[in-house]
Amino acid sequence: MTPLQTFHLAHLPPDLAIHVALYTDVQNAPILRDQLLQGNPDFEYALIEASVILSTTHVLAAVFRAANDHLYARLKSRNVHSEIVFSLGANNNIAQSLRTFGITSTTTNLLVIKLSTDPGITALTVSEHLSTSIQGTQVDFNDATLTNMADIAKVRKLYKLGGVEEDGSKGKRRRKDGTEEGSGLIDGASIKDSERVRKELEVAILGLMALKGVV
Amino acid sequence: MNHPPDPPQDPLPPPFTHNQPTPTLLTQGAEALLYRTHFLTPSHPCALKYRPSKPYRHPILDKRLTRHRILSEARTLVKCRREGVSVPGVLALDAEGDGASGGWMMMEWIEGRTVREVLIEGAKRRKDDRDEGVGEEWEEGMRLMMGKIGRVVGRMHEVGVCHGDLTTSNMMLRPLDKVQQNGEATNGEHVRRFGEILQGDIVLIDFGLAGQSLQDEDKAVDLYVLERAFGSTHPEAEEGFQEVLRIYGDSYKGAKVVLKRLEEVRMRGRKRSMLG
Ligand SMILES: Nc1ncnc2c1ncn2[C@@H]1O[C@H](COP(=O)(O)OP(=O)(O)OP(=O)(O)O)[C@@H](O)[C@H]1O
Ligand SMILES: [Mg+2]
């Protein structure tokens, strides 16, 4: 079985461990969601719909922001875990972000995050609780797995990134000399191109998450 | 002999106080400090722009100004990047801080050097090996680089952004990545040895004074500032500046009108310096 993965992000306090588990074929999403709605403290996790997550950097950037706001004691939502979900959004609407990026009753690809905000929360306690609570297949949390789960068209729509690196976008024009301008995707994209497109989408999303709708 | 103490450095606010890792200070401008560090993991280098609070400003005004500047720079960078202008992407920011220390923005790290540094080194090297026939190679490299500058600036203006401080320090020349470089190596030793200084992509930075504008006047002033920057620091490059304007003029629909306006801005500038 894939074990729970534990990270430490740059700049955050070294004792603030970040525990991450990724699941596919989740069977009990409605129950999990109910626990969140009821505010059951045993289920204080960031429960994220993994199909709208582009990459590890995408979601860990949200963790970074939420953790920083937690350390400054200026959370906008209920706790640091709901704040992670809120931080994925590109505006200041908490309810909307939770609805969009949080677990729904039909979620099958589920990303679970828990921060060690107190010493009692350890990789062991978290993995024990998850193993009895989540009915699904645990898989590696990495870019390859997330890419497979991601619904790119949906991600583009959520962040209103129709133009970025999409064929025929406004970011791309053909110059008189026939070479390409801007950062457009060339027809018949190779793997290298699709990797570049993903990176370009990612950086656009990080920018929108950072701005939170300031325009 | 007694050395005067270093000027007190504004310490970075949390989370950067955890020294995981410690950001490295690169430059200290009037308004901002620029650090090199990394984003979430060591494999993700980034630039950290910190705007410390100013003790001489009223705290409420200071907070508002800092917040405004950070958000304004980030907003322009995000817009540019989305619309295909070559700029560093925004990775994270904190415009509020803890109320006393200021705010910060993390952006993608751009490899390479500022155009200013490149031109200064280029001029120096050109002097050193004057008679090796590198002149032509240099001219050609300059022509290409100037064209790239014209194109990036044109694209920026096309999407409705004016830079506000368009100098050679605020644009970087990012070397081609390894793969591309190997491809170019077939051009021969000679090109690599000297011409490589001028190879790469232009990336615009420092949008602290930038804003959205569709006014020809604002765009023309951008060009004028850049022209003056070339003229004052790199007189040997002044001629090459024509290439910036040539490519700019062809780069988007309204560009020709802006070039016309530039002539007016130059006239005003001359009058002012005559009175001056
Ligand atoms: N994203 C980046 N990647 C790499 N280097 C950078 C980046 N941004 C800035 N720099 C470097 O740091 C220097 C200062 O950055 P910037 O111009 O944004 O700050 P500033 O304090 O406003 O400067 P100024 O003194 O010109 O007002 C740049 O000239 C460049 O050398
Ligand atoms: Mg600068």
Coordinates of C-alpha atoms and ligand atoms in Angstrom, one line a residue:
Chain A
M1 CA 0.0 0.0 0.0
T2 CA 1.2 3.5 -0.8
P3 CA 2.0 5.2 2.5
L4 CA 0.9 8.6 3.7
Q5 CA 3.4 11.2 2.3
T6 CA 4.8 13.8 4.6
F7 CA 6.3 17.1 3.3
H8 CA 8.0 20.2 4.7
L9 CA 7.7 23.3 2.6
A10 CA 10.4 25.9 2.3
H11 CA 10.2 28.8 4.7
L12 CA 7.5 27.3 6.9
P13 CA 8.5 26.3 10.5
P14 CA 10.3 22.9 10.4
D15 CA 7.8 21.3 12.8
L16 CA 4.8 22.1 10.6
A17 CA 4.6 18.7 8.8
I18 CA 2.2 18.4 5.8
H19 CA 0.6 15.0 5.4
V20 CA -0.8 14.1 2.0
A21 CA -2.7 11.1 0.8
L22 CA -4.2 10.7 -2.7
Y23 CA -7.0 8.2 -3.4
T24 CA -8.8 7.0 -6.5
D25 CA -12.0 4.9 -6.7
V26 CA -13.3 6.5 -3.5
Q27 CA -16.6 4.9 -2.5
N28 CA -17.8 6.9 0.5
A29 CA -17.5 10.5 -0.6
P30 CA -21.1 11.4 0.6
I31 CA -20.3 10.3 4.1
L32 CA -16.9 12.1 4.2
R33 CA -18.6 15.2 3.0
D34 CA -21.3 15.0 5.7
Q35 CA -18.6 14.8 8.3
L36 CA -17.1 18.1 7.0
L37 CA -20.6 19.7 6.9
Q38 CA -21.3 18.6 10.5
G39 CA -18.0 20.0 11.6
N40 CA -16.9 16.7 13.1
P41 CA -13.4 17.5 14.6
D42 CA -12.1 14.0 13.8
F43 CA -12.5 14.9 10.1
E44 CA -10.7 18.2 10.1
Y45 CA -8.9 17.6 6.8
A46 CA -8.6 19.5 3.6
L47 CA -10.6 17.1 1.4
I48 CA -10.0 18.1 -2.2
E49 CA -11.6 17.1 -5.5
A50 CA -8.4 15.9 -7.1
S51 CA -9.6 16.2 -10.7
V52 CA -9.4 20.0 -10.5
I53 CA -5.8 19.9 -9.3
L54 CA -3.2 20.4 -12.0
S55 CA 0.0 19.5 -10.1
T56 CA 1.7 19.1 -6.8
T57 CA 2.9 22.7 -7.0
H58 CA -0.7 23.9 -7.6
V59 CA -2.0 22.4 -4.4
L60 CA 1.1 22.9 -2.2
A61 CA 1.0 26.6 -3.1
A62 CA -2.4 26.7 -1.5
V63 CA -1.0 24.9 1.5
F64 CA 1.8 27.4 1.7
R65 CA -0.7 30.3 1.7
A66 CA -3.0 28.8 4.2
A67 CA -0.2 27.8 6.6
N68 CA 1.2 31.3 6.4
D69 CA -2.2 32.8 7.2
H70 CA -2.6 30.3 10.0
L71 CA 0.8 31.4 11.5
Y72 CA -0.3 35.0 11.3
A73 CA -3.7 34.1 12.9
R74 CA -5.7 35.7 10.1
L75 CA -7.6 32.8 8.6
K76 CA -10.7 33.7 6.7
S77 CA -12.4 30.4 7.0
R78 CA -13.1 27.9 9.8
N79 CA -9.6 26.4 10.2
V80 CA -6.3 26.0 8.3
H81 CA -7.7 22.9 6.4
S82 CA -10.7 24.7 5.0
E83 CA -8.3 27.6 4.3
I84 CA -6.3 25.3 2.1
V85 CA -9.4 24.6 0.0
F86 CA -10.3 28.3 0.0
S87 CA -6.7 29.2 -1.1
L88 CA -7.1 27.2 -4.2
G89 CA -9.8 29.7 -5.4
A90 CA -9.1 32.7 -7.5
N91 CA -11.4 35.0 -5.6
N92 CA -12.5 35.9 -2.0
N93 CA -15.7 33.8 -2.1
I94 CA -15.2 31.1 0.5
A95 CA -18.4 29.2 -0.1
Q96 CA -17.7 29.1 -3.8
S97 CA -14.1 27.9 -3.4
L98 CA -15.2 25.1 -1.0
R99 CA -17.9 24.0 -3.4
T100 CA -15.5 24.1 -6.4
F101 CA -12.3 22.6 -5.0
G102 CA -13.7 20.6 -2.0
I103 CA -15.0 17.1 -2.0
T104 CA -18.5 16.6 -3.4
S105 CA -20.8 13.6 -3.0
T106 CA -19.7 12.3 -6.4
T107 CA -15.9 12.7 -5.8
T108 CA -13.9 9.6 -6.7
N109 CA -10.4 11.1 -7.0
L110 CA -9.7 12.5 -3.5
L111 CA -6.8 14.4 -2.2
V112 CA -6.5 14.6 1.6
I113 CA -4.2 17.0 3.4
K114 CA -3.6 17.4 7.1
L115 CA -1.1 19.7 8.8
S116 CA 0.6 18.9 12.1
T117 CA -0.7 22.0 13.8
D118 CA -0.1 20.4 17.2
P119 CA 2.3 17.8 18.3
G120 CA -0.4 15.2 18.8
I121 CA -1.0 15.1 15.0
T122 CA 1.6 12.8 13.5
A123 CA 2.0 10.7 10.3
L124 CA 0.9 7.7 12.3
T125 CA -2.2 9.1 13.8
V126 CA -3.2 10.6 10.5
S127 CA -2.6 7.4 8.5
E128 CA -4.4 5.3 11.1
H129 CA -7.5 7.5 11.0
L130 CA -7.5 7.7 7.2
S131 CA -7.2 3.9 6.7
T132 CA -10.4 3.4 8.7
S133 CA -12.2 6.4 7.2
I134 CA -11.6 6.4 3.5
Q135 CA -12.8 3.6 1.2
G136 CA -10.7 3.9 -1.8
T137 CA -7.4 3.0 -3.4
Q138 CA -4.4 5.0 -2.2
V139 CA -2.0 6.1 -5.0
D140 CA 1.2 8.1 -5.1
F141 CA 0.8 11.8 -4.8
N142 CA 3.0 13.1 -7.6
D143 CA 2.7 15.1 -10.8
A144 CA 2.2 12.1 -13.1
T145 CA -0.8 10.7 -11.1
L146 CA -2.4 14.2 -10.7
T147 CA -2.0 14.8 -14.4
N148 CA -3.9 11.6 -15.2
M149 CA -6.7 12.6 -12.8
A150 CA -6.9 16.2 -13.9
D151 CA -9.8 17.5 -16.0
I152 CA -7.8 20.2 -17.8
A153 CA -10.8 21.7 -19.6
K154 CA -12.5 22.1 -16.3
V155 CA -9.5 23.6 -14.6
R156 CA -9.2 26.1 -17.4
K157 CA -12.9 27.0 -17.0
L158 CA -12.6 27.4 -13.2
Y159 CA -9.8 29.8 -13.5
K160 CA -11.1 31.4 -16.7
L161 CA -7.9 30.5 -18.5
G162 CA -9.4 29.8 -21.9
G163 CA -6.7 31.8 -23.7
V164 CA -3.6 30.6 -22.0
E165 CA -1.5 28.3 -24.2
E166 CA -4.6 27.1 -26.0
D167 CA -4.5 26.7 -29.7
G168 CA -5.5 29.9 -31.5
S169 CA -5.3 31.9 -28.3
K170 CA -4.8 35.6 -28.2
G171 CA -1.4 34.9 -26.7
K172 CA -0.3 33.5 -30.0
R173 CA -0.1 35.1 -33.3
R174 CA 1.8 34.3 -36.4
R175 CA 4.3 37.0 -37.4
K176 CA 4.9 38.1 -40.9
D177 CA 8.1 35.9 -41.1
G178 CA 6.0 32.9 -40.2
T179 CA 7.5 32.3 -36.8
E180 CA 5.3 32.1 -33.8
E181 CA 4.9 34.8 -31.2
G182 CA 3.7 34.9 -27.7
S183 CA 3.6 31.5 -26.1
G184 CA 1.1 29.6 -28.1
L185 CA 0.8 25.8 -28.5
I186 CA 1.9 24.5 -31.8
D187 CA -0.4 22.2 -33.7
G188 CA 0.2 18.5 -33.0
A189 CA 1.7 19.1 -29.6
S190 CA 4.5 16.8 -28.6
I191 CA 5.0 15.6 -25.1
K192 CA 7.4 18.4 -24.5
D193 CA 4.9 20.8 -25.7
S194 CA 2.1 19.5 -23.4
E195 CA 4.5 19.7 -20.5
R196 CA 5.2 23.3 -21.4
V197 CA 1.5 24.0 -21.7
R198 CA 0.9 22.5 -18.2
K199 CA 3.7 24.6 -16.8
E200 CA 2.3 27.7 -18.4
L201 CA -1.2 27.0 -17.0
E202 CA 0.3 26.3 -13.6
V203 CA 2.1 29.6 -13.4
A204 CA -1.1 31.4 -14.5
I205 CA -3.1 29.7 -11.8
L206 CA -0.5 30.4 -9.1
G207 CA -0.8 34.1 -10.1
L208 CA -4.6 34.1 -9.9
M209 CA -4.5 32.3 -6.5
A210 CA -2.0 34.9 -5.2
L211 CA -4.2 37.8 -6.4
K212 CA -7.5 36.4 -5.1
G213 CA -9.5 38.4 -7.5
V214 CA -7.7 41.7 -7.2
V215 CA -8.1 43.2 -10.6
Chain B
M1 CA 40.9 52.2 10.8
N2 CA 37.2 52.2 11.8
H3 CA 34.8 51.1 9.2
P4 CA 31.3 52.6 9.4
P5 CA 28.8 49.9 10.2
D6 CA 26.8 48.5 7.4
P7 CA 23.4 50.2 7.0
P8 CA 20.8 48.4 9.0
Q9 CA 19.1 45.8 6.8
D10 CA 15.4 45.4 7.1
P11 CA 14.9 41.9 8.5
L12 CA 12.5 39.9 6.5
P13 CA 9.1 39.2 8.1
P14 CA 7.8 35.7 8.8
P15 CA 7.6 33.1 7.3
F16 CA 11.2 34.0 6.1
T17 CA 12.4 34.3 9.6
H18 CA 12.5 30.5 9.9
N19 CA 15.6 30.4 7.7
Q20 CA 14.4 27.4 5.9
P21 CA 16.4 28.4 3.9
T22 CA 17.7 32.0 4.4
P23 CA 17.0 34.1 1.3
T24 CA 20.0 35.8 -0.2
L25 CA 19.9 39.6 -0.7
L26 CA 20.7 40.6 -4.2
T27 CA 19.8 44.3 -4.6
Q28 CA 18.4 47.0 -2.4
G29 CA 16.5 49.7 -4.3
A30 CA 14.8 52.7 -2.9
E31 CA 11.5 50.9 -2.3
A32 CA 12.2 47.2 -2.5
L33 CA 14.7 44.5 -1.6
L34 CA 15.3 41.7 -4.0
Y35 CA 16.3 38.3 -2.7
R36 CA 17.0 35.0 -4.3
T37 CA 15.5 32.0 -2.6
H38 CA 13.3 29.1 -3.5
F39 CA 9.5 28.6 -3.6
L40 CA 8.1 25.4 -2.1
T41 CA 11.1 23.1 -2.7
P42 CA 14.8 23.6 -3.4
S43 CA 14.3 22.7 -7.1
H44 CA 12.1 25.7 -7.6
P45 CA 14.2 28.9 -7.4
C46 CA 12.4 32.2 -7.1
A47 CA 12.9 35.9 -6.6
L48 CA 11.5 37.5 -3.5
K49 CA 10.6 41.2 -3.7
Y50 CA 10.2 42.6 -0.2
R51 CA 8.8 46.1 0.4
P52 CA 9.6 47.0 3.9
S53 CA 7.5 49.5 5.8
K54 CA 8.9 53.0 5.9
P55 CA 9.2 54.3 9.5
Y56 CA 8.9 57.9 8.3
R57 CA 5.5 57.4 6.8
H58 CA 2.3 57.4 8.8
P59 CA 1.6 53.7 9.6
I60 CA -1.9 53.6 8.0
L61 CA -0.8 55.4 4.9
D62 CA 2.4 53.2 4.8
K63 CA 0.4 50.0 5.0
R64 CA -2.0 51.1 2.3
L65 CA 0.8 52.2 0.0
T66 CA 2.8 48.9 0.4
R67 CA -0.3 46.9 -0.2
H68 CA -1.2 48.9 -3.3
R69 CA 2.3 48.6 -4.8
I70 CA 2.5 44.9 -4.2
L71 CA -0.9 44.1 -5.6
S72 CA -0.4 46.5 -8.5
E73 CA 2.9 44.9 -9.6
A74 CA 1.5 41.4 -9.2
R75 CA -1.7 42.3 -11.1
T76 CA 0.2 43.6 -14.0
L77 CA 2.6 40.6 -14.1
V78 CA -0.3 38.2 -14.0
K79 CA -2.1 40.0 -16.8
C80 CA 1.1 40.1 -18.9
R81 CA 1.9 36.5 -18.4
R82 CA -1.6 35.4 -19.3
E83 CA -1.5 37.4 -22.5
G84 CA 1.8 36.2 -23.7
V85 CA 4.1 39.0 -22.7
S86 CA 7.4 37.6 -21.5
V87 CA 7.6 38.4 -17.7
P88 CA 8.3 36.4 -14.5
G89 CA 5.1 34.6 -13.2
V90 CA 3.8 35.4 -9.8
L91 CA 4.1 32.5 -7.3
A92 CA 2.8 33.9 -4.1
L93 CA 2.4 37.2 -2.2
D94 CA 1.5 38.7 1.1
A95 CA 0.4 42.3 0.7
E96 CA -0.6 42.7 4.4
G97 CA 2.3 41.4 6.4
D98 CA 1.8 41.5 10.2
G99 CA 0.9 45.2 10.0
A100 CA 4.3 46.5 10.9
S101 CA 6.8 44.9 8.6
G102 CA 5.7 45.4 5.0
G103 CA 4.8 42.9 2.3
W104 CA 6.3 40.7 -0.3
M105 CA 5.9 38.9 -3.6
M106 CA 7.5 35.8 -4.9
M107 CA 8.0 35.4 -8.6
E108 CA 9.7 33.0 -11.0
W109 CA 13.5 33.2 -11.0
I110 CA 14.8 34.5 -14.4
E111 CA 18.2 33.1 -15.3
G112 CA 20.6 35.4 -17.0
R113 CA 21.5 39.0 -16.5
T114 CA 19.9 42.4 -17.1
V115 CA 20.4 43.9 -20.6
R116 CA 22.4 46.7 -18.9
E117 CA 24.9 44.2 -17.6
V118 CA 25.1 42.4 -20.9
L119 CA 25.7 45.5 -22.8
I120 CA 28.4 46.7 -20.4
E121 CA 30.2 43.4 -20.6
G122 CA 29.8 43.3 -24.3
A123 CA 31.3 46.7 -24.8
K124 CA 34.2 45.9 -22.6
R125 CA 35.0 42.6 -24.4
R126 CA 34.6 44.3 -27.8
K127 CA 37.3 46.8 -26.8
D128 CA 39.6 44.0 -25.6
D129 CA 39.7 42.0 -28.8
R130 CA 39.0 44.8 -31.3
D131 CA 40.7 43.5 -34.4
E132 CA 39.5 39.9 -34.4
G133 CA 36.7 40.6 -36.8
V134 CA 34.1 40.3 -34.0
G135 CA 32.6 43.6 -34.9
E136 CA 30.2 42.2 -37.4
E137 CA 29.2 39.4 -35.2
W138 CA 28.5 41.9 -32.4
E139 CA 26.5 44.1 -34.7
E140 CA 24.4 41.1 -35.8
G141 CA 23.9 39.9 -32.2
M142 CA 22.8 43.4 -31.2
R143 CA 20.4 43.7 -34.1
L144 CA 18.7 40.5 -33.1
M145 CA 18.6 41.4 -29.4
M146 CA 17.2 44.9 -30.2
G147 CA 14.5 43.3 -32.4
K148 CA 13.5 41.1 -29.5
I149 CA 13.2 44.1 -27.2
G150 CA 11.1 45.9 -29.7
R151 CA 8.8 42.8 -30.0
V152 CA 8.4 42.3 -26.3
V153 CA 7.7 46.0 -25.6
G154 CA 5.3 46.0 -28.6
R155 CA 3.4 43.0 -27.2
M156 CA 3.2 44.6 -23.7
H157 CA 1.7 47.8 -25.2
E158 CA -0.6 45.8 -27.4
V159 CA -2.2 44.2 -24.3
G160 CA -2.6 47.6 -22.7
V161 CA 0.2 47.7 -20.2
C162 CA 2.7 50.6 -19.9
H163 CA 5.8 49.8 -17.9
G164 CA 6.6 53.2 -16.3
D165 CA 10.3 52.5 -15.8
L166 CA 11.5 50.9 -19.0
T167 CA 15.3 50.9 -18.6
T168 CA 17.9 48.4 -19.5
S169 CA 18.1 47.4 -15.8
N170 CA 14.5 46.4 -16.0
M171 CA 14.8 43.9 -18.8
M172 CA 16.7 40.6 -18.6
L173 CA 18.3 38.5 -21.2
R174 CA 17.6 34.9 -20.4
P175 CA 20.1 32.5 -22.0
L176 CA 18.6 29.8 -24.3
D177 CA 18.2 26.5 -22.4
K178 CA 20.7 23.7 -22.9
V179 CA 18.8 21.9 -25.7
Q180 CA 18.4 25.0 -27.8
Q181 CA 22.1 26.0 -27.2
N182 CA 23.3 22.6 -28.4
G183 CA 21.3 23.1 -31.5
E184 CA 22.9 26.5 -32.1
A185 CA 26.4 25.1 -31.5
T186 CA 26.5 24.0 -35.1
N187 CA 26.9 27.6 -36.0
G188 CA 30.5 27.3 -35.1
E189 CA 33.0 28.2 -32.4
H190 CA 33.1 31.8 -33.3
V191 CA 29.5 32.5 -32.7
R192 CA 29.5 30.8 -29.4
R193 CA 32.6 32.5 -28.2
F194 CA 31.4 36.1 -28.6
G195 CA 27.9 36.2 -30.0
E196 CA 26.5 34.0 -27.2
I197 CA 26.6 37.0 -24.8
L198 CA 23.7 38.4 -26.8
Q199 CA 21.7 35.2 -27.3
G200 CA 18.5 34.5 -25.4
D201 CA 15.0 35.7 -24.7
I202 CA 14.1 39.1 -23.4
V203 CA 12.1 39.1 -20.1
L204 CA 10.7 42.3 -18.8
I205 CA 10.9 42.8 -15.0
D206 CA 10.2 45.4 -12.3
F207 CA 6.5 46.4 -12.9
G208 CA 6.4 48.4 -9.7
L209 CA 5.5 51.6 -11.6
A210 CA 3.5 49.9 -14.4
G211 CA -0.2 50.4 -15.1
Q212 CA -2.8 49.6 -17.6
S213 CA -3.0 52.3 -20.3
L214 CA -4.1 52.5 -23.8
Q215 CA -2.9 56.0 -24.2
D216 CA -0.4 56.6 -27.0
E217 CA 1.3 59.2 -24.8
D218 CA 2.1 56.7 -22.1
K219 CA 3.4 54.2 -24.6
A220 CA 5.5 56.8 -26.3
V221 CA 7.0 57.9 -22.9
D222 CA 7.9 54.2 -22.3
L223 CA 9.9 54.2 -25.6
Y224 CA 11.4 57.6 -24.8
V225 CA 12.6 56.4 -21.4
L226 CA 14.2 53.3 -23.0
E227 CA 15.8 55.4 -25.7
R228 CA 17.3 57.7 -23.2
A229 CA 18.5 54.7 -21.1
F230 CA 20.3 53.4 -24.2
G231 CA 21.7 56.8 -25.0
S232 CA 23.1 57.5 -21.6
T233 CA 24.5 54.2 -20.5
H234 CA 25.3 52.5 -23.8
P235 CA 26.2 55.2 -26.4
E236 CA 27.7 52.5 -28.6
A237 CA 24.2 50.9 -28.7
E238 CA 22.3 54.1 -29.5
E239 CA 22.4 53.4 -33.2
G240 CA 21.1 49.9 -32.7
F241 CA 18.1 51.4 -30.9
Q242 CA 16.6 52.1 -34.4
E243 CA 16.0 48.3 -34.6
V244 CA 13.9 48.4 -31.4
L245 CA 11.7 51.0 -33.0
R246 CA 11.6 49.2 -36.4
I247 CA 10.4 45.9 -34.9
Y248 CA 8.1 47.7 -32.5
G249 CA 6.5 49.6 -35.3
D250 CA 5.5 46.4 -37.0
S251 CA 4.5 44.5 -33.9
Y252 CA 0.9 45.6 -33.4
K253 CA -1.8 47.7 -35.0
G254 CA -1.4 51.0 -33.1
A255 CA 2.4 51.0 -33.0
K256 CA 3.0 53.4 -35.8
V257 CA 0.9 56.1 -34.2
V258 CA 2.9 55.6 -31.0
L259 CA 6.1 56.1 -32.9
K260 CA 4.7 59.4 -34.3
R261 CA 3.9 60.4 -30.8
L262 CA 7.4 59.5 -29.7
E263 CA 8.7 62.3 -32.0
E264 CA 6.6 64.8 -30.1
V265 CA 7.8 63.5 -26.7
R266 CA 11.4 63.9 -27.9
M267 CA 10.7 67.5 -28.9
R268 CA 9.3 68.3 -25.5
G269 CA 12.3 66.6 -23.9
R270 CA 14.7 68.7 -25.9
K271 CA 12.9 71.9 -25.1
R272 CA 12.9 71.1 -21.5
S273 CA 16.6 70.4 -21.4
M274 CA 17.3 73.6 -23.3
L275 CA 15.4 75.6 -20.7
G276 CA 16.8 73.5 -18.1
Ligands
LIG1 N1 12.4 37.5 -11.3 C1 13.7 37.8 -11.3 N2 14.6 36.8 -11.5 C2 15.9 37.1 -11.4 N3 16.4 38.3 -11.1 C3 15.6 39.3 -10.8 C4 14.2 39.1 -10.9 N4 13.6 40.2 -10.6 C5 14.6 41.1 -10.3 N5 15.8 40.6 -10.5 C6 17.1 41.2 -10.3 O1 17.0 42.1 -9.2 C7 17.2 43.5 -9.6 C8 16.2 44.4 -8.9 O2 14.8 44.0 -9.2 P1 13.7 45.1 -9.5 O3 14.2 46.0 -10.6 O4 12.4 44.4 -9.7 O5 13.7 45.9 -8.1 P2 13.8 47.4 -7.8 O6 14.2 47.5 -6.4 O7 12.5 48.1 -8.2 O8 14.9 48.0 -8.7 P3 15.2 49.5 -9.0 O9 16.3 49.9 -8.1 O10 15.6 49.5 -10.5 O11 13.9 50.3 -8.7 C9 17.0 43.4 -11.1 O12 17.7 44.4 -11.8 C10 17.5 42.0 -11.5 O13 18.9 42.0 -11.6
MG2 MG 14.6 47.8 -11.3

